Amino acid sequence: MADKTYLDWPFFDARHAALEQQLDAWASATLAPAHGRDVDDACRTLVRQLGAGGWLDHAVGSIDTRAICLIRETLARHDGLADFAFAMQGLGSGAISLFGSAANKERYLARVARGEAIAAFALSEPQAGSDVAAMQCAALRDGDDYVLNGEKTWISNGGIADFYVVFARTGEAPGARGISAFIVDAATPGLSVAERIEVIAPHPLARLRFDGCRVPGSQRLGEAGQGFKVAMATLDVFRTSVAAAALGFARRAFDEAIAHASTRKMFGQTLADFQLTQARLAEMATGIDAAALLTYRAAWQRDQGRKVTKEAAMAKMTATETAQKVIDAALQMFGGMGVVSEHPVERLYREIRALRIYEGATEVQQLIIARELLREVVATAAPEGKG
């Protein structure tokens, strides 16, 4: 049983603790960590289950960051693919929740919440991952429409999504200031799945191609040239939730490790009786709590309406790197059993690795944190310099 004392922390309201308890019970009764070979079908089923359970209501519309984080942490502890399904419904529709017109919100968000429409977020390109300003996919204005040409890659839910939030260069200014965001329905002529991509923790992933793909101007999110702002505002919400998912993975690995260490007999005692094991468990537990404090600080601050660019980056970096270490330590405690395919810690070992890369690699988070710290120094020093 996972330690739930963190729910008493002042970051949370009583409704958050109740939400976690209800989801934990639902997940225990509904979810199975092992899925069949057809990952696309498994994701579709999970989206429908999450919608029917009412959990996707928390991923769309009025966003409660702490609720999203608690849901992701809880789902990740039970089933990594369920966490993925929930997260992508939120990330794929988040820009619509934040910047969509009333008509767009009405058309998409209710279907996403019910699990009837699968969402996706299409930002990365073959030569523009962390460097968004290098984006080449273009959207040219043609009357009341935009015509998209180019490619997107590493797109989660690629191939099964019903619509994509796509970022493309519209040219109002150089670099990141000349990008706009669009909702593109999967059936739109000119949009095709160029390649399905297989990764170590299977989930739907694809490279998309846009070839004369015509999108009505009413499908643009925010103003022309505002796409970078749309993307960053969306990622600020869900970057913190990536940290929460990593926490869920880490907590599950820690639970598995401490249960195993307490029962595994070695040299006339249990594995937990060895001081080396105790030291490792202490490091794991401390790392998890430190990551949790950063994660829920960022979530709480965003729910207070504060800027969280630096705090979200700190949380994402610390939680994902810590989870990798915790899971590796847990696997080591299991020895040979830990590398057996579909063992819980083996699954966790595969699932955690991508979290250190997607939605901003650890190195990018370091750059973001340093940039924000230096901005704060300049902002603090500016009044004094004018005097």
CSV table of C-alpha atoms in Angstrom, one decimal:
chain,number,residue,atom,x,y,z
A,1,MET,CA,0.0,0.0,0.0
A,2,ALA,CA,1.4,3.3,-1.1
A,3,ASP,CA,2.1,6.0,1.6
A,4,LYS,CA,-0.7,8.6,1.3
A,5,THR,CA,0.5,11.0,4.0
A,6,TYR,CA,1.4,13.5,1.3
A,7,LEU,CA,-2.3,14.1,0.8
A,8,ASP,CA,-2.2,16.0,4.1
A,9,TRP,CA,0.3,18.5,2.8
A,10,PRO,CA,-1.1,22.1,2.7
A,11,PHE,CA,-0.9,22.1,-1.1
A,12,PHE,CA,-4.1,20.1,-1.2
A,13,ASP,CA,-7.8,20.7,-0.3
A,14,ALA,CA,-10.1,18.0,1.1
A,15,ARG,CA,-11.5,17.5,-2.4
A,16,HIS,CA,-8.1,16.5,-3.8
A,17,ALA,CA,-7.6,13.8,-1.2
A,18,ALA,CA,-11.2,12.5,-1.9
A,19,LEU,CA,-10.4,12.5,-5.7
A,20,GLU,CA,-7.2,10.5,-5.2
A,21,GLN,CA,-9.0,7.9,-3.0
A,22,GLN,CA,-11.9,7.5,-5.4
A,23,LEU,CA,-9.5,7.1,-8.4
A,24,ASP,CA,-7.3,4.7,-6.6
A,25,ALA,CA,-10.3,2.5,-5.8
A,26,TRP,CA,-11.5,2.7,-9.4
A,27,ALA,CA,-8.1,2.0,-10.8
A,28,SER,CA,-7.7,-1.1,-8.6
A,29,ALA,CA,-11.0,-2.5,-9.8
A,30,THR,CA,-10.7,-1.5,-13.5
A,31,LEU,CA,-7.1,-1.4,-14.7
A,32,ALA,CA,-4.7,-4.2,-15.5
A,33,PRO,CA,-1.0,-3.2,-16.1
A,34,ALA,CA,-0.5,-5.9,-18.8
A,35,HIS,CA,-2.1,-5.2,-22.2
A,36,GLY,CA,-2.2,-7.2,-25.4
A,37,ARG,CA,-0.1,-6.7,-28.5
A,38,ASP,CA,-2.6,-4.2,-30.0
A,39,VAL,CA,-1.6,-1.0,-28.2
A,40,ASP,CA,-3.9,1.2,-30.4
A,41,ASP,CA,-6.9,-0.8,-29.3
A,42,ALA,CA,-5.7,-0.8,-25.7
A,43,CYS,CA,-5.5,3.0,-25.8
A,44,ARG,CA,-8.9,3.4,-27.3
A,45,THR,CA,-10.3,1.2,-24.6
A,46,LEU,CA,-8.6,3.1,-21.8
A,47,VAL,CA,-9.8,6.4,-23.2
A,48,ARG,CA,-13.4,5.1,-23.2
A,49,GLN,CA,-13.0,3.7,-19.7
A,50,LEU,CA,-11.5,7.0,-18.4
A,51,GLY,CA,-14.3,8.9,-20.0
A,52,ALA,CA,-17.1,6.7,-18.7
A,53,GLY,CA,-15.5,6.9,-15.2
A,54,GLY,CA,-15.7,10.7,-15.4
A,55,TRP,CA,-11.9,11.1,-15.0
A,56,LEU,CA,-11.4,12.9,-18.3
A,57,ASP,CA,-13.6,15.8,-17.0
A,58,HIS,CA,-10.5,16.9,-15.0
A,59,ALA,CA,-8.3,17.0,-18.2
A,60,VAL,CA,-10.5,19.5,-20.1
A,61,GLY,CA,-12.2,22.9,-19.6
A,62,SER,CA,-11.4,24.6,-16.3
A,63,ILE,CA,-8.0,23.2,-15.4
A,64,ASP,CA,-7.1,22.2,-11.8
A,65,THR,CA,-3.4,21.5,-12.0
A,66,ARG,CA,-3.3,19.7,-8.7
A,67,ALA,CA,-6.1,17.4,-9.7
A,68,ILE,CA,-4.5,16.6,-13.0
A,69,CYS,CA,-1.2,15.8,-11.2
A,70,LEU,CA,-2.9,13.6,-8.6
A,71,ILE,CA,-4.7,11.7,-11.3
A,72,ARG,CA,-1.6,11.2,-13.3
A,73,GLU,CA,0.4,10.1,-10.3
A,74,THR,CA,-2.3,7.6,-9.3
A,75,LEU,CA,-2.8,6.2,-12.8
A,76,ALA,CA,1.0,5.9,-13.3
A,77,ARG,CA,1.2,3.9,-10.1
A,78,HIS,CA,-1.4,1.4,-11.4
A,79,ASP,CA,-0.8,1.4,-15.2
A,80,GLY,CA,1.6,3.4,-17.3
A,81,LEU,CA,-0.6,3.2,-20.5
A,82,ALA,CA,-3.7,4.5,-18.6
A,83,ASP,CA,-1.6,7.5,-17.5
A,84,PHE,CA,-0.6,8.0,-21.1
A,85,ALA,CA,-4.2,7.9,-22.3
A,86,PHE,CA,-5.3,10.4,-19.7
A,87,ALA,CA,-2.4,12.8,-20.2
A,88,MET,CA,-2.8,12.9,-24.0
A,89,GLN,CA,-6.5,13.7,-23.7
A,90,GLY,CA,-5.4,16.7,-21.6
A,91,LEU,CA,-2.4,17.8,-23.6
A,92,GLY,CA,-4.1,17.3,-26.9
A,93,SER,CA,-7.1,19.4,-25.8
A,94,GLY,CA,-5.4,21.8,-23.4
A,95,ALA,CA,-4.7,24.5,-26.0
A,96,ILE,CA,-8.5,24.4,-26.9
A,97,SER,CA,-9.4,24.8,-23.2
A,98,LEU,CA,-7.0,27.7,-22.8
A,99,PHE,CA,-7.3,29.5,-26.2
A,100,GLY,CA,-10.2,28.0,-28.2
A,101,SER,CA,-13.2,29.9,-29.3
A,102,ALA,CA,-16.6,29.1,-27.8
A,103,ALA,CA,-17.5,27.1,-31.0
A,104,ASN,CA,-14.3,25.1,-30.9
A,105,LYS,CA,-14.7,24.3,-27.2
A,106,GLU,CA,-18.3,23.2,-27.8
A,107,ARG,CA,-17.2,21.0,-30.8
A,108,TYR,CA,-14.3,19.2,-29.2
A,109,LEU,CA,-14.1,19.4,-25.4
A,110,ALA,CA,-17.2,17.5,-24.4
A,111,ARG,CA,-16.3,14.6,-26.8
A,112,VAL,CA,-12.8,14.5,-25.3
A,113,ALA,CA,-14.2,14.4,-21.8
A,114,ARG,CA,-16.6,11.5,-22.7
A,115,GLY,CA,-13.8,9.6,-24.3
A,116,GLU,CA,-15.5,9.7,-27.7
A,117,ALA,CA,-12.7,11.7,-29.4
A,118,ILE,CA,-9.0,11.1,-29.0
A,119,ALA,CA,-6.8,14.2,-28.9
A,120,ALA,CA,-3.1,14.8,-29.9
A,121,PHE,CA,-0.5,17.6,-29.6
A,122,ALA,CA,1.7,18.1,-32.7
A,123,LEU,CA,4.6,20.3,-32.0
A,124,SER,CA,7.9,18.5,-32.7
A,125,GLU,CA,9.5,18.1,-36.1
A,126,PRO,CA,12.4,16.1,-37.4
A,127,GLN,CA,14.7,19.1,-37.1
A,128,ALA,CA,12.8,21.0,-34.4
A,129,GLY,CA,12.3,19.2,-31.1
A,130,SER,CA,13.6,21.2,-28.2
A,131,ASP,CA,14.3,24.2,-30.6
A,132,VAL,CA,10.8,25.3,-31.5
A,133,ALA,CA,12.1,28.3,-33.3
A,134,ALA,CA,13.6,25.9,-36.0
A,135,MET,CA,10.1,24.8,-37.0
A,136,GLN,CA,9.6,24.4,-40.7
A,137,CYS,CA,6.0,23.2,-41.1
A,138,ALA,CA,4.3,26.1,-42.7
A,139,ALA,CA,0.7,27.4,-42.8
A,140,LEU,CA,0.0,29.9,-45.6
A,141,ARG,CA,-3.1,32.1,-45.6
A,142,ASP,CA,-5.4,31.5,-48.5
A,143,GLY,CA,-8.6,33.5,-48.2
A,144,ASP,CA,-10.4,32.4,-45.1
A,145,ASP,CA,-8.3,29.2,-44.8
A,146,TYR,CA,-4.8,28.2,-44.1
A,147,VAL,CA,-2.9,25.6,-46.1
A,148,LEU,CA,-0.4,23.4,-44.1
A,149,ASN,CA,2.7,21.8,-45.6
A,150,GLY,CA,5.4,20.0,-43.7
A,151,GLU,CA,5.9,17.2,-41.2
A,152,LYS,CA,5.5,16.5,-37.5
A,153,THR,CA,7.2,13.6,-35.6
A,154,TRP,CA,7.2,11.9,-32.2
A,155,ILE,CA,3.4,12.6,-32.1
A,156,SER,CA,1.8,10.7,-29.3
A,157,ASN,CA,-1.6,9.3,-30.3
A,158,GLY,CA,-0.4,9.7,-33.9
A,159,GLY,CA,-2.5,7.3,-36.1
A,160,ILE,CA,-5.4,6.9,-33.6
A,161,ALA,CA,-6.3,10.6,-32.8
A,162,ASP,CA,-9.5,12.1,-34.1
A,163,PHE,CA,-7.9,15.6,-34.2
A,164,TYR,CA,-4.5,17.2,-33.7
A,165,VAL,CA,-3.5,20.6,-32.3
A,166,VAL,CA,-0.8,21.5,-34.9
A,167,PHE,CA,1.8,24.3,-34.7
A,168,ALA,CA,3.0,25.8,-37.9
A,169,ARG,CA,5.0,28.8,-39.1
A,170,THR,CA,2.7,31.6,-40.3
A,171,GLY,CA,5.5,34.2,-40.7
A,172,GLU,CA,4.3,37.2,-38.7
A,173,ALA,CA,7.8,37.5,-37.2
A,174,PRO,CA,11.1,35.5,-37.2
A,175,GLY,CA,11.7,32.6,-34.9
A,176,ALA,CA,9.2,31.5,-32.3
A,177,ARG,CA,7.1,34.7,-32.8
A,178,GLY,CA,5.9,33.7,-36.2
A,179,ILE,CA,4.1,30.4,-35.3
A,180,SER,CA,0.4,29.8,-35.0
A,181,ALA,CA,-1.7,26.9,-33.6
A,182,PHE,CA,-4.5,25.1,-35.4
A,183,ILE,CA,-7.0,22.3,-34.8
A,184,VAL,CA,-6.7,19.8,-37.6
A,185,ASP,CA,-9.2,16.9,-37.8
A,186,ALA,CA,-7.6,13.6,-38.6
A,187,ALA,CA,-9.8,13.1,-41.7
A,188,THR,CA,-8.8,16.4,-43.3
A,189,PRO,CA,-7.5,15.8,-46.9
A,190,GLY,CA,-3.7,16.3,-47.1
A,191,LEU,CA,-3.0,15.0,-43.6
A,192,SER,CA,-1.5,11.5,-43.5
A,193,VAL,CA,0.4,9.2,-41.2
A,194,ALA,CA,3.8,8.9,-42.8
A,195,GLU,CA,5.2,6.4,-40.3
A,196,ARG,CA,4.3,4.6,-37.1
A,197,ILE,CA,7.2,4.7,-34.6
A,198,GLU,CA,7.8,1.9,-32.1
A,199,VAL,CA,9.5,2.7,-28.7
A,200,ILE,CA,10.6,0.7,-25.7
A,201,ALA,CA,7.4,1.5,-23.7
A,202,PRO,CA,4.8,0.9,-26.5
A,203,HIS,CA,2.2,3.5,-27.1
A,204,PRO,CA,0.7,5.0,-30.3
A,205,LEU,CA,3.4,7.3,-31.9
A,206,ALA,CA,3.7,8.5,-35.4
A,207,ARG,CA,5.3,10.9,-37.9
A,208,LEU,CA,2.6,13.0,-39.7
A,209,ARG,CA,2.8,14.6,-43.1
A,210,PHE,CA,0.8,17.7,-44.3
A,211,ASP,CA,0.6,18.1,-48.0
A,212,GLY,CA,-1.7,21.0,-49.1
A,213,CYS,CA,-3.8,20.4,-45.9
A,214,ARG,CA,-6.5,23.0,-45.9
A,215,VAL,CA,-7.8,24.2,-42.5
A,216,PRO,CA,-10.5,26.9,-41.9
A,217,GLY,CA,-9.3,30.1,-40.2
A,218,SER,CA,-11.9,29.4,-37.5
A,219,GLN,CA,-9.7,26.4,-36.4
A,220,ARG,CA,-6.8,28.7,-35.4
A,221,LEU,CA,-6.2,28.9,-31.7
A,222,GLY,CA,-5.5,32.4,-30.4
A,223,GLU,CA,-4.2,35.1,-32.6
A,224,ALA,CA,-1.9,34.6,-35.6
A,225,GLY,CA,1.7,34.4,-34.5
A,226,GLN,CA,0.6,33.5,-31.0
A,227,GLY,CA,1.4,29.8,-31.4
A,228,PHE,CA,4.5,29.7,-29.2
A,229,LYS,CA,2.5,31.3,-26.4
A,230,VAL,CA,-0.2,28.7,-26.9
A,231,ALA,CA,2.3,25.9,-26.8
A,232,MET,CA,4.2,27.1,-23.7
A,233,ALA,CA,1.0,27.8,-21.7
A,234,THR,CA,-0.2,24.3,-22.4
A,235,LEU,CA,3.1,22.8,-21.6
A,236,ASP,CA,3.3,24.7,-18.3
A,237,VAL,CA,0.3,22.8,-17.1
A,238,PHE,CA,1.3,19.4,-18.4
A,239,ARG,CA,5.0,19.6,-17.8
A,240,THR,CA,4.2,19.6,-14.1
A,241,SER,CA,1.9,16.6,-14.6
A,242,VAL,CA,4.9,14.7,-16.2
A,243,ALA,CA,6.6,15.1,-12.9
A,244,ALA,CA,3.5,13.7,-11.2
A,245,ALA,CA,3.5,10.7,-13.5
A,246,ALA,CA,7.2,10.1,-12.7
A,247,LEU,CA,6.2,10.2,-9.0
A,248,GLY,CA,3.6,7.5,-9.6
A,249,PHE,CA,6.2,5.3,-11.3
A,250,ALA,CA,8.7,5.9,-8.5
A,251,ARG,CA,6.2,5.2,-5.7
A,252,ARG,CA,5.2,1.9,-7.4
A,253,ALA,CA,8.9,0.9,-7.7
A,254,PHE,CA,9.5,1.8,-4.1
A,255,ASP,CA,6.5,-0.2,-2.9
A,256,GLU,CA,7.7,-3.2,-4.9
A,257,ALA,CA,11.2,-2.8,-3.6
A,258,ILE,CA,10.4,-2.5,0.0
A,259,ALA,CA,8.0,-5.5,-0.1
A,260,HIS,CA,10.6,-7.6,-1.8
A,261,ALA,CA,13.4,-6.6,0.5
A,262,SER,CA,11.3,-7.4,3.6
A,263,THR,CA,10.6,-11.0,2.4
A,264,ARG,CA,13.6,-12.0,0.3
A,265,LYS,CA,15.8,-14.4,2.4
A,266,MET,CA,19.5,-14.1,1.9
A,267,PHE,CA,22.3,-15.6,4.1
A,268,GLY,CA,20.1,-16.3,7.0
A,269,GLN,CA,18.3,-12.9,7.1
A,270,THR,CA,16.2,-10.8,4.8
A,271,LEU,CA,17.5,-8.4,2.1
A,272,ALA,CA,16.1,-5.5,4.2
A,273,ASP,CA,18.3,-6.5,7.2
A,274,PHE,CA,21.5,-5.4,5.2
A,275,GLN,CA,22.7,-1.9,5.9
A,276,LEU,CA,23.4,-1.4,2.2
A,277,THR,CA,19.7,-2.1,1.5
A,278,GLN,CA,18.5,0.2,4.2
A,279,ALA,CA,20.7,3.0,3.0
A,280,ARG,CA,19.4,2.6,-0.5
A,281,LEU,CA,15.7,2.6,0.7
A,282,ALA,CA,16.4,5.7,2.6
A,283,GLU,CA,17.8,7.4,-0.5
A,284,MET,CA,14.8,6.3,-2.5
A,285,ALA,CA,12.2,7.5,0.0
A,286,THR,CA,14.0,10.9,0.4
A,287,GLY,CA,14.3,11.5,-3.3
A,288,ILE,CA,10.6,10.7,-3.8
A,289,ASP,CA,9.5,13.2,-1.1
A,290,ALA,CA,11.8,15.9,-2.5
A,291,ALA,CA,10.4,15.4,-6.0
A,292,ALA,CA,6.9,15.4,-4.7
A,293,LEU,CA,7.4,18.7,-2.8
A,294,LEU,CA,8.7,20.4,-6.0
A,295,THR,CA,5.9,18.9,-8.1
A,296,TYR,CA,3.0,19.9,-5.9
A,297,ARG,CA,4.5,23.3,-5.2
A,298,ALA,CA,4.5,24.0,-8.9
A,299,ALA,CA,0.9,22.7,-9.3
A,300,TRP,CA,-0.3,24.7,-6.3
A,301,GLN,CA,1.4,27.9,-7.6
A,302,ARG,CA,-0.2,27.5,-11.0
A,303,ASP,CA,-3.6,27.0,-9.4
A,304,GLN,CA,-3.1,30.3,-7.6
A,305,GLY,CA,-2.6,32.0,-11.0
A,306,ARG,CA,1.1,32.5,-10.6
A,307,LYS,CA,3.8,32.0,-13.3
A,308,VAL,CA,5.4,28.6,-12.9
A,309,THR,CA,7.9,28.3,-15.8
A,310,LYS,CA,10.8,27.9,-13.5
A,311,GLU,CA,9.0,25.8,-10.9
A,312,ALA,CA,7.5,23.4,-13.4
A,313,ALA,CA,10.9,22.9,-15.0
A,314,MET,CA,12.5,22.2,-11.6
A,315,ALA,CA,9.7,19.7,-10.8
A,316,LYS,CA,9.9,17.9,-14.2
A,317,MET,CA,13.7,17.6,-14.1
A,318,THR,CA,13.9,16.5,-10.4
A,319,ALA,CA,11.0,14.0,-10.5
A,320,THR,CA,11.9,12.3,-13.7
A,321,GLU,CA,15.6,12.0,-12.9
A,322,THR,CA,14.8,10.8,-9.3
A,323,ALA,CA,12.3,8.3,-10.6
A,324,GLN,CA,14.9,6.8,-13.0
A,325,LYS,CA,17.3,6.3,-10.0
A,326,VAL,CA,14.5,4.9,-7.8
A,327,ILE,CA,13.4,2.4,-10.4
A,328,ASP,CA,16.9,1.4,-11.3
A,329,ALA,CA,17.6,0.7,-7.6
A,330,ALA,CA,14.4,-1.3,-7.3
A,331,LEU,CA,15.3,-3.4,-10.3
A,332,GLN,CA,18.8,-4.0,-8.8
A,333,MET,CA,17.2,-5.3,-5.6
A,334,PHE,CA,15.1,-7.9,-7.6
A,335,GLY,CA,18.3,-9.1,-9.3
A,336,GLY,CA,17.5,-11.4,-12.2
A,337,MET,CA,13.8,-11.3,-11.6
A,338,GLY,CA,13.9,-7.5,-12.3
A,339,VAL,CA,14.8,-8.0,-15.9
A,340,VAL,CA,12.1,-10.6,-16.7
A,341,SER,CA,9.8,-9.2,-19.4
A,342,GLU,CA,6.5,-7.7,-17.9
A,343,HIS,CA,7.8,-7.9,-14.3
A,344,PRO,CA,6.4,-4.7,-12.6
A,345,VAL,CA,9.8,-3.1,-12.2
A,346,GLU,CA,10.9,-4.1,-15.7
A,347,ARG,CA,7.8,-2.3,-17.1
A,348,LEU,CA,8.6,0.7,-15.0
A,349,TYR,CA,12.2,0.7,-16.2
A,350,ARG,CA,11.0,1.0,-19.8
A,351,GLU,CA,8.2,3.5,-19.0
A,352,ILE,CA,10.3,6.0,-17.1
A,353,ARG,CA,13.0,6.5,-19.7
A,354,ALA,CA,11.0,8.6,-22.1
A,355,LEU,CA,9.8,11.0,-19.4
A,356,ARG,CA,13.4,12.3,-19.1
A,357,ILE,CA,13.1,13.4,-22.8
A,358,TYR,CA,9.5,14.3,-23.8
A,359,GLU,CA,7.9,17.7,-23.0
A,360,GLY,CA,11.4,19.1,-22.7
A,361,ALA,CA,14.5,16.9,-22.0
A,362,THR,CA,16.3,17.3,-18.7
A,363,GLU,CA,19.0,19.5,-20.3
A,364,VAL,CA,16.3,21.8,-21.7
A,365,GLN,CA,14.8,22.1,-18.2
A,366,GLN,CA,18.2,23.1,-16.9
A,367,LEU,CA,18.4,25.9,-19.5
A,368,ILE,CA,14.8,27.1,-18.6
A,369,ILE,CA,15.6,27.2,-14.9
A,370,ALA,CA,18.9,29.1,-15.5
A,371,ARG,CA,17.2,31.5,-17.9
A,372,GLU,CA,14.4,32.3,-15.4
A,373,LEU,CA,16.9,32.8,-12.6
A,374,LEU,CA,18.9,35.2,-14.6
A,375,ARG,CA,15.8,37.1,-15.6
A,376,GLU,CA,14.9,37.4,-12.0
A,377,VAL,CA,18.3,38.9,-11.2
A,378,VAL,CA,18.0,41.4,-14.0
A,379,ALA,CA,14.4,42.4,-13.0
A,380,THR,CA,15.6,42.8,-9.4
A,381,ALA,CA,18.6,44.9,-10.3
A,382,ALA,CA,16.8,47.1,-12.9
A,383,PRO,CA,15.2,49.7,-10.5
A,384,GLU,CA,18.5,50.2,-8.7
A,385,GLY,CA,20.4,50.7,-12.0
A,386,LYS,CA,17.9,53.5,-12.9
A,387,GLY,CA,18.4,55.4,-9.7
